[in-house]
Coordinates of C-alpha atoms (C1' of nucleotides) in Angstrom, one line a residue:
Chain A
M1 CA -18.0 -8.3 8.7
F2 CA -17.0 -9.0 5.1
P3 CA -18.3 -7.1 2.1
P4 CA -20.6 -9.3 0.0
L5 CA -18.3 -10.8 -2.6
R6 CA -19.4 -11.0 -6.1
V7 CA -18.6 -13.9 -8.1
E8 CA -18.8 -13.1 -11.7
P9 CA -19.3 -15.7 -14.3
T10 CA -16.3 -16.4 -16.6
Y11 CA -17.9 -15.0 -19.7
R12 CA -18.3 -11.6 -17.9
K13 CA -14.7 -11.6 -16.8
L14 CA -13.7 -12.3 -20.3
S15 CA -15.7 -9.6 -21.9
L16 CA -14.5 -7.2 -19.2
A17 CA -10.9 -8.1 -19.9
I18 CA -11.3 -7.5 -23.6
E19 CA -13.3 -4.4 -23.0
T20 CA -10.5 -3.1 -20.9
R21 CA -8.0 -3.7 -23.6
I22 CA -10.1 -1.8 -26.0
L23 CA -10.6 1.1 -23.7
E24 CA -7.0 1.4 -23.0
R25 CA -6.3 1.2 -26.7
T26 CA -4.2 -1.9 -26.5
L27 CA -6.7 -3.2 -29.0
R28 CA -7.3 -0.4 -31.4
D29 CA -10.2 0.6 -33.6
G30 CA -10.3 -1.5 -36.8
E31 CA -8.0 -4.1 -35.5
P32 CA -9.3 -7.7 -35.8
L33 CA -10.0 -9.6 -32.7
P34 CA -8.1 -12.8 -32.2
T35 CA -9.8 -16.0 -33.2
E36 CA -12.3 -17.6 -31.0
A37 CA -10.1 -20.6 -30.7
E38 CA -7.1 -18.4 -29.9
L39 CA -9.0 -16.5 -27.2
S40 CA -10.2 -19.8 -25.8
T41 CA -6.7 -21.1 -25.4
Q42 CA -5.3 -17.8 -24.3
F43 CA -7.8 -17.5 -21.5
G44 CA -7.9 -21.2 -20.9
V45 CA -11.7 -21.5 -21.2
H46 CA -14.0 -23.2 -23.6
R47 CA -15.0 -21.7 -26.8
S48 CA -18.6 -21.5 -25.9
T49 CA -17.6 -19.3 -23.0
V50 CA -15.6 -17.1 -25.3
R51 CA -18.5 -16.8 -27.6
E52 CA -20.8 -15.6 -24.9
A53 CA -18.3 -12.9 -24.0
L54 CA -18.1 -11.9 -27.6
R55 CA -21.8 -11.6 -27.9
E56 CA -21.7 -9.1 -25.0
L57 CA -19.1 -7.0 -26.7
E58 CA -20.8 -7.3 -30.0
S59 CA -24.1 -6.1 -28.7
V60 CA -22.6 -3.0 -27.1
G61 CA -20.8 -2.2 -30.3
L62 CA -17.3 -2.6 -29.1
V63 CA -16.7 -5.2 -31.8
T64 CA -18.5 -5.7 -35.0
R65 CA -18.5 -7.9 -38.0
R66 CA -18.2 -6.2 -41.3
R67 CA -20.8 -7.3 -43.7
G68 CA -20.1 -10.6 -45.3
T69 CA -17.0 -11.1 -43.2
K70 CA -16.1 -13.6 -40.6
R71 CA -13.7 -12.0 -38.3
L72 CA -14.8 -9.6 -35.6
V73 CA -13.0 -6.2 -35.5
V74 CA -12.7 -3.7 -32.8
T75 CA -14.9 -0.7 -33.2
R76 CA -16.2 2.3 -31.4
P77 CA -19.9 2.3 -30.7
G78 CA -21.0 4.9 -33.2
A79 CA -23.8 7.4 -33.1
A80 CA -26.2 5.0 -34.6
R81 CA -25.6 2.4 -31.9
I82 CA -25.9 4.9 -29.2
A83 CA -29.1 6.3 -30.7
D84 CA -30.4 2.7 -30.7
T85 CA -29.5 2.0 -27.1
V86 CA -30.8 5.3 -25.7
G87 CA -33.8 5.3 -27.9
R88 CA -34.8 1.9 -26.8
A89 CA -34.4 2.8 -23.2
L90 CA -36.4 5.9 -23.6
S91 CA -39.2 4.2 -25.4
L92 CA -39.3 1.6 -22.6
E93 CA -39.7 4.5 -20.2
D94 CA -42.8 5.5 -22.1
V95 CA -41.2 8.9 -22.8
T96 CA -43.6 11.2 -24.7
V97 CA -43.0 13.1 -27.9
L98 CA -43.2 16.3 -25.9
E99 CA -40.3 15.3 -23.8
V100 CA -38.1 14.6 -26.8
W101 CA -39.2 17.7 -28.5
E102 CA -38.3 19.7 -25.4
S103 CA -34.9 18.2 -25.2
L104 CA -34.3 18.8 -28.8
H105 CA -35.5 22.4 -28.4
L106 CA -33.0 22.7 -25.6
V107 CA -30.0 21.2 -27.4
A108 CA -30.2 22.3 -30.9
P109 CA -30.6 26.1 -30.4
A110 CA -27.7 26.1 -28.0
A111 CA -25.6 24.1 -30.3
A112 CA -26.4 26.5 -33.1
A113 CA -25.5 29.5 -30.9
N114 CA -22.2 27.9 -30.0
G115 CA -21.6 26.9 -33.6
A116 CA -22.1 30.5 -34.8
R117 CA -18.9 31.4 -33.1
R118 CA -16.8 28.3 -34.0
R119 CA -18.2 27.2 -37.3
T120 CA -15.6 26.7 -40.1
A121 CA -16.1 27.1 -43.8
A122 CA -16.3 23.4 -44.1
D123 CA -19.1 23.2 -41.5
L124 CA -20.9 25.9 -43.5
A125 CA -20.5 24.0 -46.7
A126 CA -22.0 20.9 -45.1
I127 CA -25.0 22.8 -43.8
E128 CA -25.5 24.4 -47.1
A129 CA -25.4 21.0 -48.8
A130 CA -28.0 19.6 -46.5
Y131 CA -30.1 22.7 -47.0
H132 CA -30.0 22.4 -50.8
R133 CA -30.6 18.7 -50.7
F134 CA -33.8 19.5 -48.8
T135 CA -35.0 22.2 -51.2
D136 CA -34.2 20.1 -54.2
D137 CA -35.4 16.7 -53.1
S138 CA -38.1 17.0 -50.6
A139 CA -41.0 15.6 -52.6
D140 CA -40.8 12.2 -51.1
T141 CA -41.4 12.5 -47.4
N142 CA -38.7 10.0 -46.4
R143 CA -36.1 11.7 -48.4
A144 CA -37.2 15.1 -47.1
L145 CA -36.8 13.7 -43.6
I146 CA -33.3 12.4 -44.2
H147 CA -32.2 15.8 -45.4
M148 CA -33.8 17.5 -42.4
L149 CA -32.0 15.3 -40.0
A150 CA -28.8 15.9 -41.9
F151 CA -29.3 19.6 -41.5
F152 CA -29.6 19.1 -37.7
R153 CA -26.5 17.1 -37.6
A154 CA -24.5 19.5 -39.7
V155 CA -25.6 22.4 -37.5
T156 CA -24.9 20.6 -34.3
R157 CA -21.5 19.6 -35.6
T158 CA -20.5 23.3 -35.8
S159 CA -20.6 23.4 -32.1
G160 CA -17.4 21.2 -32.2
N161 CA -18.9 19.3 -29.3
R162 CA -19.1 15.5 -29.8
V163 CA -21.1 15.1 -26.7
L164 CA -23.8 17.2 -28.2
M165 CA -23.6 15.3 -31.4
L166 CA -24.1 12.1 -29.6
T167 CA -26.9 13.5 -27.5
L168 CA -28.7 14.7 -30.5
E169 CA -28.7 11.4 -32.2
P170 CA -31.3 9.5 -30.2
L171 CA -33.5 12.6 -30.1
L172 CA -33.6 12.7 -33.9
K173 CA -34.2 9.1 -34.1
L174 CA -37.1 9.3 -31.7
M175 CA -38.6 12.3 -33.5
E176 CA -38.4 10.7 -36.9
P177 CA -41.7 8.9 -37.1
T178 CA -43.8 11.8 -35.9
L179 CA -41.8 14.2 -37.9
A180 CA -42.5 12.2 -41.0
Q181 CA -46.2 12.2 -40.2
M182 CA -46.0 15.9 -39.8
V183 CA -44.2 16.7 -43.0
A184 CA -46.5 14.4 -44.9
G185 CA -49.6 15.8 -43.3
V186 CA -48.9 19.6 -43.3
P187 CA -48.8 21.1 -46.8
Q188 CA -47.0 24.3 -45.8
A189 CA -44.4 22.5 -43.8
R190 CA -41.8 22.3 -46.5
T191 CA -41.9 26.0 -47.1
R192 CA -41.6 26.9 -43.5
I193 CA -38.8 24.4 -43.0
T194 CA -36.9 25.9 -46.0
T195 CA -37.3 29.4 -44.6
A196 CA -36.1 28.5 -41.1
Q197 CA -33.2 26.5 -42.4
R198 CA -32.1 29.4 -44.6
R199 CA -32.3 31.8 -41.7
I200 CA -30.2 29.5 -39.6
L201 CA -27.7 29.1 -42.4
E202 CA -27.5 32.8 -42.8
A203 CA -27.0 33.4 -39.1
L204 CA -24.2 30.9 -39.0
T205 CA -22.6 32.4 -42.0
A206 CA -22.8 35.8 -40.4
R207 CA -21.5 34.3 -37.1
D208 CA -24.5 35.8 -35.5
S209 CA -24.9 33.6 -32.4
E210 CA -28.2 35.0 -31.2
A211 CA -29.8 34.9 -34.5
A212 CA -28.8 31.3 -34.9
R213 CA -30.2 30.4 -31.6
T214 CA -33.4 32.3 -32.2
W215 CA -34.0 30.8 -35.6
M216 CA -33.3 27.3 -34.5
S217 CA -35.7 27.8 -31.7
R218 CA -38.4 29.1 -34.0
Y219 CA -37.7 26.2 -36.4
L220 CA -38.4 23.8 -33.6
R221 CA -41.4 25.7 -32.3
D222 CA -42.7 25.4 -35.8
F223 CA -42.5 21.7 -35.5
R224 CA -44.8 21.9 -32.6
R225 CA -47.3 23.9 -34.6
G226 CA -47.0 21.4 -37.3
Y227 CA -47.8 18.7 -34.9
E228 CA -51.0 20.4 -34.0
L229 CA -52.0 21.0 -37.6
A230 CA -51.3 17.4 -38.4
N231 CA -53.3 16.4 -35.3
I232 CA -50.3 14.6 -33.7
S233 CA -50.6 14.6 -30.0
L234 CA -47.4 15.5 -28.2
D235 CA -48.5 13.4 -25.3
Q236 CA -48.2 10.2 -27.2
R237 CA -45.4 7.9 -26.4
V238 CA -42.5 7.8 -28.8
A239 CA -42.6 5.1 -31.3
W240 CA -39.8 2.6 -31.5
R241 CA -39.0 -0.1 -33.9
S242 CA -36.1 -2.4 -33.1
S243 CA -33.6 -1.9 -35.8
T244 CA -31.7 -5.0 -36.9
R245 CA -28.6 -2.9 -37.3
Chain B
M1 CA -30.7 -6.1 -59.3
F2 CA -31.5 -7.5 -55.9
P3 CA -31.0 -5.8 -52.6
P4 CA -28.1 -7.5 -50.6
L5 CA -29.9 -9.9 -48.4
R6 CA -28.7 -10.2 -44.9
V7 CA -28.6 -13.5 -43.2
E8 CA -28.5 -13.0 -39.5
P9 CA -27.2 -15.7 -37.2
T10 CA -29.7 -17.5 -35.1
Y11 CA -28.6 -16.0 -31.9
R12 CA -29.3 -12.6 -33.2
K13 CA -32.8 -13.6 -34.4
L14 CA -33.4 -15.0 -31.0
S15 CA -32.4 -11.9 -29.1
L16 CA -34.3 -9.7 -31.5
A17 CA -37.4 -11.9 -31.0
I18 CA -37.2 -11.6 -27.3
E19 CA -36.3 -7.9 -27.4
T20 CA -39.4 -7.3 -29.5
R21 CA -41.5 -9.1 -26.9
I22 CA -40.1 -6.8 -24.3
L23 CA -40.6 -3.7 -26.2
E24 CA -44.2 -4.5 -27.0
R25 CA -44.7 -5.3 -23.3
T26 CA -45.6 -8.9 -23.9
L27 CA -42.8 -9.6 -21.5
R28 CA -43.1 -7.0 -18.8
D29 CA -40.7 -5.4 -16.5
G30 CA -39.9 -7.6 -13.6
E31 CA -41.2 -10.7 -15.2
P32 CA -38.9 -13.7 -15.2
L33 CA -37.7 -14.9 -18.5
P34 CA -38.4 -18.5 -19.4
T35 CA -35.8 -21.1 -18.6
E36 CA -32.9 -21.5 -21.0
A37 CA -34.1 -25.0 -21.6
E38 CA -37.6 -23.8 -22.3
L39 CA -36.5 -21.2 -24.7
S40 CA -34.3 -23.7 -26.4
T41 CA -37.2 -26.0 -27.0
Q42 CA -39.6 -23.2 -27.8
F43 CA -37.3 -21.8 -30.5
G44 CA -36.1 -25.2 -31.5
V45 CA -32.5 -24.4 -31.1
H46 CA -29.7 -25.5 -28.9
R47 CA -29.2 -24.1 -25.5
S48 CA -25.8 -22.6 -26.4
T49 CA -27.5 -20.6 -29.0
V50 CA -30.1 -19.4 -26.6
R51 CA -27.4 -18.4 -24.1
E52 CA -25.6 -16.3 -26.7
A53 CA -28.8 -14.5 -27.3
L54 CA -29.3 -14.0 -23.6
R55 CA -25.9 -12.5 -23.3
E56 CA -26.8 -9.9 -25.8
L57 CA -30.0 -9.0 -24.0
E58 CA -28.2 -9.0 -20.7
S59 CA -25.4 -6.7 -21.8
V60 CA -27.9 -4.1 -23.1
G61 CA -29.8 -4.3 -19.8
L62 CA -33.0 -5.7 -21.1
V63 CA -32.7 -8.6 -18.8
T64 CA -30.8 -8.8 -15.6
R65 CA -30.1 -11.2 -12.8
R66 CA -31.0 -10.0 -9.4
R67 CA -28.1 -10.5 -7.0
G68 CA -27.7 -14.0 -5.8
T69 CA -30.4 -15.4 -8.0
K70 CA -30.4 -17.6 -11.0
R71 CA -33.3 -16.7 -13.1
L72 CA -33.1 -13.7 -15.5
V73 CA -35.8 -11.1 -15.3
V74 CA -36.9 -8.5 -17.7
T75 CA -35.8 -5.1 -16.9
R76 CA -35.6 -1.6 -18.4
P77 CA -32.1 -0.4 -19.0
G78 CA -31.8 2.2 -16.2
A79 CA -30.0 5.4 -16.0
A80 CA -26.8 3.7 -14.7
R81 CA -26.6 1.4 -17.6
I82 CA -27.2 4.2 -20.1
A83 CA -24.6 6.3 -18.4
D84 CA -22.2 3.4 -18.7
T85 CA -22.9 2.8 -22.4
V86 CA -22.8 6.5 -23.4
G87 CA -19.9 7.2 -21.2
R88 CA -17.8 4.4 -22.6
A89 CA -18.6 5.5 -26.1
L90 CA -17.7 9.1 -25.4
S91 CA -14.5 8.2 -23.7
L92 CA -13.6 6.1 -26.8
E93 CA -14.1 9.2 -28.9
D94 CA -11.5 11.0 -26.8
V95 CA -14.0 13.5 -25.7
T96 CA -12.5 16.2 -23.5
V97 CA -13.6 17.5 -20.2
L98 CA -14.5 20.8 -21.8
E99 CA -17.0 19.2 -24.1
V100 CA -18.7 17.4 -21.2
W101 CA -18.7 20.5 -19.1
E102 CA -20.2 22.5 -22.0
S103 CA -22.9 20.0 -22.4
L104 CA -23.7 20.0 -18.7
H105 CA -23.7 23.8 -18.8
L106 CA -26.2 23.6 -21.5
V107 CA -28.5 21.0 -20.0
A108 CA -28.6 21.8 -16.3
P109 CA -29.5 25.5 -16.4
A110 CA -32.2 24.8 -18.9
A111 CA -33.5 22.0 -16.8
A112 CA -33.5 24.2 -13.8
A113 CA -35.3 27.0 -15.6
N114 CA -38.0 24.6 -16.8
G115 CA -38.1 23.1 -13.3
A116 CA -38.8 26.4 -11.7
R117 CA -42.2 26.4 -13.4
R118 CA -43.1 22.8 -12.9
R119 CA -41.5 21.8 -9.7
T120 CA -43.7 20.1 -7.1
A121 CA -43.3 20.3 -3.3
A122 CA -41.9 16.8 -3.4
D123 CA -39.2 17.9 -5.9
L124 CA -38.3 20.7 -3.7
A125 CA -38.0 18.4 -0.7
A126 CA -35.7 16.2 -2.6
I127 CA -33.5 19.0 -3.6
E128 CA -33.4 20.4 -0.1
A129 CA -32.5 17.0 1.2
A130 CA -29.6 16.8 -1.2
Y131 CA -28.5 20.3 -0.3
H132 CA -28.5 19.5 3.4
R133 CA -26.7 16.3 2.9
F134 CA -24.0 18.2 1.2
T135 CA -23.7 20.9 3.8
D136 CA -23.7 18.4 6.6
D137 CA -21.5 15.7 5.1
S138 CA -19.0 17.1 2.7
A139 CA -15.8 16.5 4.7
D140 CA -15.0 13.4 2.7
T141 CA -14.6 14.2 -0.9
N142 CA -16.3 11.1 -2.2
R143 CA -19.4 11.7 0.0
A144 CA -19.4 15.4 -1.0
L145 CA -19.4 14.3 -4.6
I146 CA -22.2 11.9 -4.2
H147 CA -24.4 14.7 -2.7
M148 CA -23.4 17.1 -5.4
L149 CA -24.5 14.6 -8.1
A150 CA -27.7 14.0 -6.1
F151 CA -28.4 17.7 -6.2
F152 CA -28.0 17.8 -9.9
R153 CA -30.3 14.9 -10.4
A154 CA -32.9 16.3 -8.1
V155 CA -32.9 19.6 -9.8
T156 CA -33.1 18.0 -13.2
R157 CA -36.0 15.9 -12.1
T158 CA -38.0 19.0 -11.5
S159 CA -38.1 19.5 -15.3
G160 CA -40.3 16.5 -15.4
N161 CA -38.4 15.4 -18.5
R162 CA -37.0 11.9 -18.4
V163 CA -35.0 12.5 -21.6
L164 CA -33.1 15.2 -19.8
M165 CA -32.6 13.0 -16.8
L166 CA -31.2 10.3 -19.0
T167 CA -29.1 12.8 -20.8
L168 CA -27.7 14.2 -17.7
E169 CA -26.5 10.8 -16.3
P170 CA -23.5 10.1 -18.5
L171 CA -22.4 13.7 -18.2
L172 CA -22.3 13.5 -14.4
K173 CA -20.5 10.2 -14.6
L174 CA -17.9 11.6 -16.9
M175 CA -17.4 14.7 -14.8
E176 CA -17.0 12.7 -11.6
P177 CA -13.3 12.1 -11.5
T178 CA -12.2 15.6 -12.3
L179 CA -14.9 17.0 -10.1
A180 CA -13.6 15.0 -7.2
Q181 CA -10.1 16.3 -8.0
M182 CA -11.4 19.8 -8.0
V183 CA -13.3 19.6 -4.7
A184 CA -10.4 17.9 -3.1
G185 CA -7.9 20.5 -4.4
V186 CA -9.8 23.8 -4.0
P187 CA -10.4 24.8 -0.4
Q188 CA -13.0 27.3 -1.0
A189 CA -15.0 25.0 -3.3
R190 CA -17.3 23.7 -0.7
T191 CA -18.4 27.1 0.4
R192 CA -19.1 28.2 -3.1
I193 CA -20.9 25.1 -3.9
T194 CA -23.1 25.5 -0.9
T195 CA -23.9 29.1 -1.8
A196 CA -24.8 28.3 -5.4
Q197 CA -26.9 25.3 -4.4
R198 CA -28.8 27.5 -1.9
R199 CA -29.5 30.1 -4.5
I200 CA -30.7 27.5 -6.9
L201 CA -32.9 26.0 -4.3
E202 CA -34.3 29.4 -3.4
A203 CA -35.0 30.2 -7.1
L204 CA -36.8 27.0 -7.5
T205 CA -38.8 27.6 -4.3
A206 CA -39.8 31.0 -5.6
R207 CA -40.6 29.5 -9.0
D208 CA -38.2 32.1 -10.4
S209 CA -37.2 30.5 -13.7
E210 CA -34.6 33.0 -14.7
A211 CA -32.9 33.0 -11.4
A212 CA -32.8 29.3 -11.4
R213 CA -31.2 29.3 -14.8
T214 CA -28.7 32.0 -13.9
W215 CA -27.6 30.4 -10.7
M216 CA -27.2 27.0 -12.1
S217 CA -25.2 28.5 -14.9
R218 CA -23.0 30.4 -12.4
Y219 CA -22.7 27.2 -10.4
L220 CA -21.3 25.4 -13.4
R221 CA -19.1 28.3 -14.4
D222 CA -17.6 28.1 -10.9
F223 CA -16.7 24.6 -11.6
R224 CA -14.6 25.9 -14.5
R225 CA -12.9 28.3 -12.2
G226 CA -12.3 25.6 -9.8
Y227 CA -10.7 23.5 -12.4
E228 CA -8.3 26.3 -13.2
L229 CA -7.5 26.7 -9.5
A230 CA -6.9 23.0 -9.1
N231 CA -4.8 23.1 -12.2
I232 CA -7.0 20.6 -14.1
S233 CA -6.9 21.1 -17.8
L234 CA -10.2 21.2 -19.6
D235 CA -8.6 19.8 -22.7
Q236 CA -7.7 16.5 -21.1
R237 CA -9.7 13.5 -22.2
V238 CA -12.4 12.3 -19.9
A239 CA -11.4 9.4 -17.7
W240 CA -13.2 6.2 -17.8
R241 CA -13.1 3.1 -15.7
S242 CA -15.2 0.1 -16.8
S243 CA -17.7 -0.5 -14.1
T244 CA -18.4 -4.1 -13.4
R245 CA -22.1 -3.2 -12.8
Chain C
dC1 C1' 2.5 -9.5 -66.3
dA2 C1' -2.4 -8.8 -64.7
dA3 C1' -7.0 -10.7 -64.0
dG4 C1' -9.8 -14.2 -63.0
dG5 C1' -11.0 -19.0 -61.5
dC6 C1' -10.1 -23.0 -58.3
dG7 C1' -9.5 -25.4 -54.2
dC8 C1' -7.7 -25.8 -49.5
dT9 C1' -7.8 -24.4 -44.9
dA10 C1' -9.2 -21.7 -41.0
dT11 C1' -12.8 -19.9 -38.7
dC12 C1' -17.5 -19.3 -37.5
dG13 C1' -22.3 -21.0 -36.4
dT14 C1' -24.7 -24.4 -34.4
dC15 C1' -25.4 -28.6 -32.3
dC16 C1' -25.1 -32.8 -28.9
dG17 C1' -24.2 -34.1 -24.5
dA18 C1' -22.3 -33.9 -19.8
dC19 C1' -21.5 -32.5 -15.1
dA20 C1' -20.8 -29.6 -11.0
dA21 C1' -22.5 -25.8 -8.3
dT22 C1' -26.3 -23.8 -6.4
dC23 C1' -30.8 -21.8 -6.1
dC24 C1' -35.5 -23.0 -4.8
dG25 C1' -39.4 -25.1 -3.3
dT26 C1' -40.9 -28.8 -0.3
dC27 C1' -40.9 -31.8 3.3
dT28 C1' -39.7 -33.1 8.0
dG29 C1' -39.1 -32.9 12.7
dA30 C1' -38.9 -30.4 16.9
Chain D
dT1 C1' -44.8 -22.6 13.4
dC2 C1' -40.3 -22.4 12.1
dA3 C1' -35.4 -24.2 11.2
dG4 C1' -33.1 -27.1 8.8
dA5 C1' -32.6 -31.1 5.6
dC6 C1' -33.4 -32.9 0.9
dG7 C1' -34.1 -33.2 -4.0
dG8 C1' -35.1 -31.3 -8.3
dA9 C1' -34.4 -27.6 -11.5
dT10 C1' -31.5 -24.3 -13.6
dT11 C1' -27.3 -22.2 -14.7
dG12 C1' -22.2 -22.1 -15.8
dT13 C1' -18.8 -24.4 -18.1
dC14 C1' -16.8 -27.9 -20.5
dG15 C1' -15.4 -31.5 -24.3
dG16 C1' -16.2 -32.4 -28.8
dA17 C1' -18.3 -32.5 -33.6
dC18 C1' -19.7 -31.0 -38.2
dG19 C1' -21.3 -28.2 -42.1
dA20 C1' -20.8 -23.7 -44.3
dT21 C1' -18.1 -20.3 -46.0
dA22 C1' -14.6 -16.4 -46.0
dG23 C1' -9.9 -15.9 -46.9
dC24 C1' -5.9 -16.9 -49.3
dG25 C1' -2.6 -18.7 -52.1
dC26 C1' -2.0 -21.1 -56.5
dC27 C1' -2.8 -21.8 -61.0
dT28 C1' -4.6 -20.8 -65.5
dT29 C1' -5.5 -17.8 -69.2
dG30 C1' -5.3 -13.9 -72.0

DNA sequence: CAAGGCGCTATCGTCCGACAATCCGTCTGA
DNA sequence: TCAGACGGATTGTCGGACGATAGCGCCTTG
């Protein structure tokens, strides 16, 4: 009895070979990939085959083309790409706003609580910057939203945990549309957001872990209230628009 | 002053067009994609170009080929694929075992606490099954590990939150190697795991949210102790082996 | 000597066409 | 009715071609 042997097409073997090199750091971040022609001779396959392999690597973000450039360079799939991938998957699963909100409500307060202990002065400065950008420039909903997300990111960064940062990213992206609706539709939202952010900032400054957790939690609960006020159903599926990247 | 206009290559436009159809459910899960030739005539481009687009879709898991079959079918990128993508990204960021552990320690207890309220009888049965499989079949480290992961998944499923489930997946995958090391290296690990799992199961049965959280938390803290006993540094980078899928 | 313009070459994007392997549906014969 | 043979359809890979343009060195000009 033999195990079912898998024959993988050449393009997959190629992309795997290159991926391996990247993962083992033989090909390093920022380094340009060899030419298609070169790869094709090195591997002894046709250029079309190489190109198919490259498309695979490109679409998972292991190689990218800098704007207006020809050569592919090795990259690490950044937060944006992950958010894209995960977001798309979640939206295809018909995940609801509630589920995303719950997850955010789980991650962010914990991150804040952690961060209260570890936060550095630089972290604090970043949060403060985001906070002020929000207070100073929140007339336009879109800009307000950008600053809100920045605040979340800055707070989460204090946790010093890159896994959390990465986890957060798709959540924010998925919340974005409804959040925008909410901010646009609820007059008092901006004030409440400002208050909550200030409290969180204060808690982090004071290294008060519990206060940080609590205020972040309240902040998010406020979102929920905002949703109700703006008549946004939490049971609706998350929106998703394919980003061109 | 004009915005910098992006010209996207044809293969990207193609893959985006198809992706859009999938996301808007015009092409549904399980449905076979048109033939390469057909796509090529429909879009009015050469088959090579179509193939490059297909590779993109394939590598993000929006289309897959069932084993031993030729035609591509539309699929949703499942948990495994997401775990793969996120895991790879995290490992490229040189994330440490500690960070992953922390994240797990954040997600799982919360999921358990949530689950204690929502869990159904079926959920419970699934957990119990995983629990018994572990007690009955944990001699081999690998099998023990599989059952442990199944337990985590079953518990997290009780939360009824697919975002959490998806979030959990890469964490488990990243923990796997060190976890195996730990289970193999610490004699008393199996007993302690059994105990913790039983307590968690009991808490969920009793719908005791706080007990569920606490025991899941202890369970994970035990992992940490186990790591120390097995002399596994939490500061080491997570391991990653490219899975062929 | 520095900055900007010019042209060449390498490289990418796309196409045409071909052919073997093999999957799939159909037809045949027992 | 079912196993197996058969042929068409589809994918994987290849060889080659050609236009567009990014990259780079060279040259001019101030």
